[in-house]
Structures are given as structure tokens and as C-alpha cells.
PDB file of C-alpha atoms in Angstrom:
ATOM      1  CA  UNK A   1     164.749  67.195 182.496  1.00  0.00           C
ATOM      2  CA  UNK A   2     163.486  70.210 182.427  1.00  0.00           C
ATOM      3  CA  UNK A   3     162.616  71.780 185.717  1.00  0.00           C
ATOM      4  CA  UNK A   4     159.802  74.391 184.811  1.00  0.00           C
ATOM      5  CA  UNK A   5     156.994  73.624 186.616  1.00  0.00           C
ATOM      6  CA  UNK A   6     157.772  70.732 188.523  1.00  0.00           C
ATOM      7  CA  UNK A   7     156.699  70.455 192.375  1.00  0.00           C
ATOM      8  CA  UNK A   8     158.974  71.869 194.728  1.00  0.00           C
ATOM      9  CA  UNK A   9     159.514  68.025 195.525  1.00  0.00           C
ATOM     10  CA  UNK A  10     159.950  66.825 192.216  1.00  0.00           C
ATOM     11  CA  UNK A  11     162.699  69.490 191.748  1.00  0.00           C
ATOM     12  CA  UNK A  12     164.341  68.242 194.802  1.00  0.00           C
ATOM     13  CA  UNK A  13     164.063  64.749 193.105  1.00  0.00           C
ATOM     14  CA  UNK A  14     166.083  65.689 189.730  1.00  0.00           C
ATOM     15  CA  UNK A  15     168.630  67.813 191.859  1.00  0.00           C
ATOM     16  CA  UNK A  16     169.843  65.328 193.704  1.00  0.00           C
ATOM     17  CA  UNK A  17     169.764  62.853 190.863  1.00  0.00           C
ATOM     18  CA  UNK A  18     171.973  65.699 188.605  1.00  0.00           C
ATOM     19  CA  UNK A  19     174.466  65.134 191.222  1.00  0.00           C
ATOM     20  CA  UNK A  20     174.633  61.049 190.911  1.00  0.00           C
ATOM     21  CA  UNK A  21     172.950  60.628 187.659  1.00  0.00           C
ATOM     22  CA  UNK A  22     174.636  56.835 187.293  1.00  0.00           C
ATOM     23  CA  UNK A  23     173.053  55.957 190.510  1.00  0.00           C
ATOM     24  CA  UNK A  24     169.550  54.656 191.259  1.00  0.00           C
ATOM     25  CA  UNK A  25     168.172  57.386 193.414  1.00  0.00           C
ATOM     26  CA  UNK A  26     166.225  56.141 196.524  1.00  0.00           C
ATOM     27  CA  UNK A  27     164.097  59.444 197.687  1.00  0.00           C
ATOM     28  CA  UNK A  28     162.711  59.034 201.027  1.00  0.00           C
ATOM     29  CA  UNK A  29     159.284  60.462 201.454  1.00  0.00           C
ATOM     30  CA  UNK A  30     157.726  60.012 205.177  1.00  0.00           C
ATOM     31  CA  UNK A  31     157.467  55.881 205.804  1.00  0.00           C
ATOM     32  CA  UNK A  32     158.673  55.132 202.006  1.00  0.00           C
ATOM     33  CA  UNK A  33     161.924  54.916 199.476  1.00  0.00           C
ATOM     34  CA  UNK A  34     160.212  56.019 196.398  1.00  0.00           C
ATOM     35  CA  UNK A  35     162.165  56.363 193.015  1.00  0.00           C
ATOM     36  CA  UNK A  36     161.171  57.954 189.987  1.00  0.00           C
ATOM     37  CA  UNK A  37     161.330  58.000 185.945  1.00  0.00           C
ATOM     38  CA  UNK A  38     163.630  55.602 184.388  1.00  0.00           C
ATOM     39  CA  UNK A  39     165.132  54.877 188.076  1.00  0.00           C
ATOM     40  CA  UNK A  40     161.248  54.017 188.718  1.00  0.00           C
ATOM     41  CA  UNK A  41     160.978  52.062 185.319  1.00  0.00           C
ATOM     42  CA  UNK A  42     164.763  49.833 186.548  1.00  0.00           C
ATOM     43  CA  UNK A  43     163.795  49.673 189.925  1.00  0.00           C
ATOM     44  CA  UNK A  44     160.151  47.957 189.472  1.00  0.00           C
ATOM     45  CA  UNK A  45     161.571  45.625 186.954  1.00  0.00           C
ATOM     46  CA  UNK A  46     164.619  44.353 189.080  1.00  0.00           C
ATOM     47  CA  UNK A  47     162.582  44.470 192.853  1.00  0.00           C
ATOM     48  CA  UNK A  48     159.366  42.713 191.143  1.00  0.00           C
ATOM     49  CA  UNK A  49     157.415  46.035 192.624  1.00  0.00           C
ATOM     50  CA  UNK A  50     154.578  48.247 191.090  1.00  0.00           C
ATOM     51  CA  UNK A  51     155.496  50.784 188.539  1.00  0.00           C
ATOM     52  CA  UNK A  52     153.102  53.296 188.672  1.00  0.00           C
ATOM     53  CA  UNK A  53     152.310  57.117 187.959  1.00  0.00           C
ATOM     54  CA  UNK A  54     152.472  60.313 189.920  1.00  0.00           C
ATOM     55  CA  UNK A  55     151.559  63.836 189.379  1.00  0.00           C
ATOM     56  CA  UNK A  56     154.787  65.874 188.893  1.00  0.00           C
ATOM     57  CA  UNK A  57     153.497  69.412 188.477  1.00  0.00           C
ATOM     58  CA  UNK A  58     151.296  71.315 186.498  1.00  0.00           C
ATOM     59  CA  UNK A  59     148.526  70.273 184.848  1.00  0.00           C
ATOM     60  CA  UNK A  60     150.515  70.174 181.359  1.00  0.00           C
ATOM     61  CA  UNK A  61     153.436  68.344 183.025  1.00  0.00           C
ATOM     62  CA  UNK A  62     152.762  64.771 182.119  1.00  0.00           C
ATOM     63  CA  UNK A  63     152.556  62.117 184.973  1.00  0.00           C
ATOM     64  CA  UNK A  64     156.054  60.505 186.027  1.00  0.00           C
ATOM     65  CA  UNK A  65     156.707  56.957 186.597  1.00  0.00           C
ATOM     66  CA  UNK A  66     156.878  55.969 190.722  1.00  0.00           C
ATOM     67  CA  UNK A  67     157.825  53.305 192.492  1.00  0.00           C
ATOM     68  CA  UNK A  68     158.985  52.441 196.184  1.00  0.00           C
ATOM     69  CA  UNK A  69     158.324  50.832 199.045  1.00  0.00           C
ATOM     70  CA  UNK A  70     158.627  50.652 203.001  1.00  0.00           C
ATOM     71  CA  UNK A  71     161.134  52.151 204.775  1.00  0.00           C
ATOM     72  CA  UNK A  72     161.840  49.818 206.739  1.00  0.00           C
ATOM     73  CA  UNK A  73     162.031  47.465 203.707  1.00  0.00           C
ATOM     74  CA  UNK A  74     165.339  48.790 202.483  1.00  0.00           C
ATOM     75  CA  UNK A  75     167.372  46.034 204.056  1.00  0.00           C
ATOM     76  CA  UNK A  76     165.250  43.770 201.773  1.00  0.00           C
ATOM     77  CA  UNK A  77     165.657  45.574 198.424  1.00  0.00           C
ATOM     78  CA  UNK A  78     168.806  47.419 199.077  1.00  0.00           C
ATOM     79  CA  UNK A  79     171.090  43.837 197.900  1.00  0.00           C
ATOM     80  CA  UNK A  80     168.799  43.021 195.242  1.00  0.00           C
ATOM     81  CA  UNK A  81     169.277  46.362 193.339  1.00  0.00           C
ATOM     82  CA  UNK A  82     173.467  45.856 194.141  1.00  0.00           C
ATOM     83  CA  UNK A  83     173.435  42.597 193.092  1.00  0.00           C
ATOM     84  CA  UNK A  84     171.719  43.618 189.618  1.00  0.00           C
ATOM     85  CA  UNK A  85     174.686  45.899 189.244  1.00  0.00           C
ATOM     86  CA  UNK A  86     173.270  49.065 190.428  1.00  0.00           C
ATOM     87  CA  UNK A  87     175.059  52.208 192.042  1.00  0.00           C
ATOM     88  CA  UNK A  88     172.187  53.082 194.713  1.00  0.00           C
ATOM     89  CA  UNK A  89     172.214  56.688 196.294  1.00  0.00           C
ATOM     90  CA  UNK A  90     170.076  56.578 199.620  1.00  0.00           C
ATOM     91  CA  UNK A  91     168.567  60.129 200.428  1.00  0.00           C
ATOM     92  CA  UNK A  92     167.249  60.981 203.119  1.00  0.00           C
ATOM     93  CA  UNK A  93     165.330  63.200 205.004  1.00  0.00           C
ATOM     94  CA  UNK A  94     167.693  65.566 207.403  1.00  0.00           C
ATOM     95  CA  UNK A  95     164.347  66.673 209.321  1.00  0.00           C
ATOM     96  CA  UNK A  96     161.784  66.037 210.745  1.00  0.00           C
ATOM     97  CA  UNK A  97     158.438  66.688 208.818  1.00  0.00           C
ATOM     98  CA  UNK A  98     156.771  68.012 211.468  1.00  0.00           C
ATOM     99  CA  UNK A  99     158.935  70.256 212.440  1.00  0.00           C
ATOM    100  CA  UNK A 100     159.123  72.554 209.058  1.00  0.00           C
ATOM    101  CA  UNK A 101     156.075  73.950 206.737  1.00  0.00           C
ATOM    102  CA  UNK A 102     157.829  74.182 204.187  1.00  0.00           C
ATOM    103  CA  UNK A 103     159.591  71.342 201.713  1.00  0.00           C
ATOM    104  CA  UNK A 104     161.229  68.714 204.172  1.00  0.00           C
ATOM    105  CA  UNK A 105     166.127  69.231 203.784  1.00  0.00           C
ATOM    106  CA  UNK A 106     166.857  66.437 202.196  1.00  0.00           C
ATOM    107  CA  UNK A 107     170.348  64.858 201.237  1.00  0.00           C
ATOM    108  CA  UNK A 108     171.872  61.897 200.073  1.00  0.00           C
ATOM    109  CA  UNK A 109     173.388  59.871 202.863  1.00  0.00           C
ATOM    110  CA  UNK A 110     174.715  56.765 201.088  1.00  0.00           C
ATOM    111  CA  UNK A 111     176.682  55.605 197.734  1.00  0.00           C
ATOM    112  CA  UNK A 112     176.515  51.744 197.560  1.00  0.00           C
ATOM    113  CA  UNK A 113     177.604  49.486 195.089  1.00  0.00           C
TER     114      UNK A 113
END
């Protein structure tokens, strides 16, 4: 993927991803997992969840597919993406919102298959 005007978030999103790339990425962003692209794409299709579009840059970057849900959810959805035979990586957020002005640390916290 090719990183050239992407939001500073999105670029967060496909670094950490690099790093696991056989692993659904769960991104935490404030009160939600959300997931993107293909993990997006496998993720909707396997949680029965929306698949829908965000805004991933520029305006000549083309819309990326989205997905997530709840925070506090992850308990729910966390088995049912094991049990379809998916490596999940759980990142999180390693500070508080608030607290910064610029883009929030974050870091994956959790392999599980």
C-alpha cells in the first residue's frame, strides 16, 4: 500500500499491519475496534457486521473499506474471528486522547489465535 498521502491515522493503520500482515488487525479508535481494507472486507463477512467506506486521505486517495464495532464488544467478536481461523492482532491505544493534540501512541497489545 502505498503510503503517500494517507492520514496520519491511516499510516498508523498500514504500519502496524506491515508488522503482522497475516493477522486481522483490530485498530482501536476512541469507543470502537475498527478494521480496514481486506481485514475490513474478512471481518464484515465472518462477524455479520457493516462493511462500509472511509475517507483515507486526499481527495485522489480513493475511499477504504471500514468496519468495527464497540469496544466493549470485543469479548463478543474476538472468538468468532478465532474460530474462523483468524490470527487477530488487538491494538490499542497507549494514551489517553485527551491528553495529546497530536495523533493518539498506539501499539499492538495482543496476538491471538
Amino acid at each position: 500500500m502505498a503510503k503517500d498521502g494517507l492520514t496520519p491515522m491511516m499510516k498508523q493503520f498500514y504500519d502496524l499491519k506491515a508488522k503482522h500482515p497475516d493477522a486481522l488487525l483490530l485498530f482501536r479508535c476512541g469507543d470502537f475496534y475498527e478494521t480496514y481494507a481486506q481485514d475490513a472486507v474478512e471481518a464484515a463477512a465472518i462477524l455479520g457486521i457493516t462493511l462500509t467506506r472511509r475517507n483515507n486521505g486526499k481527495e485522489h486517495m480513493p475511499p477504504t473499506e471500514m468496519a468495527g464495532f464497540p469496544h466493549h464488544a470485543l469479548d463478543t467478536y474476538l472468538p468468532k474471528l478465532v474460530r474462523a481461523g483468524r490470527r487477530v492482532a488487538i491494538c490499542d491505544q497507549l494514551e489517553d486522547p485527551k491528553l495529546t493534540k497530536t495523533l493518539v501512541k498506539r501499539g499492538i497489545t495482543e496476538l491471538v489465535t
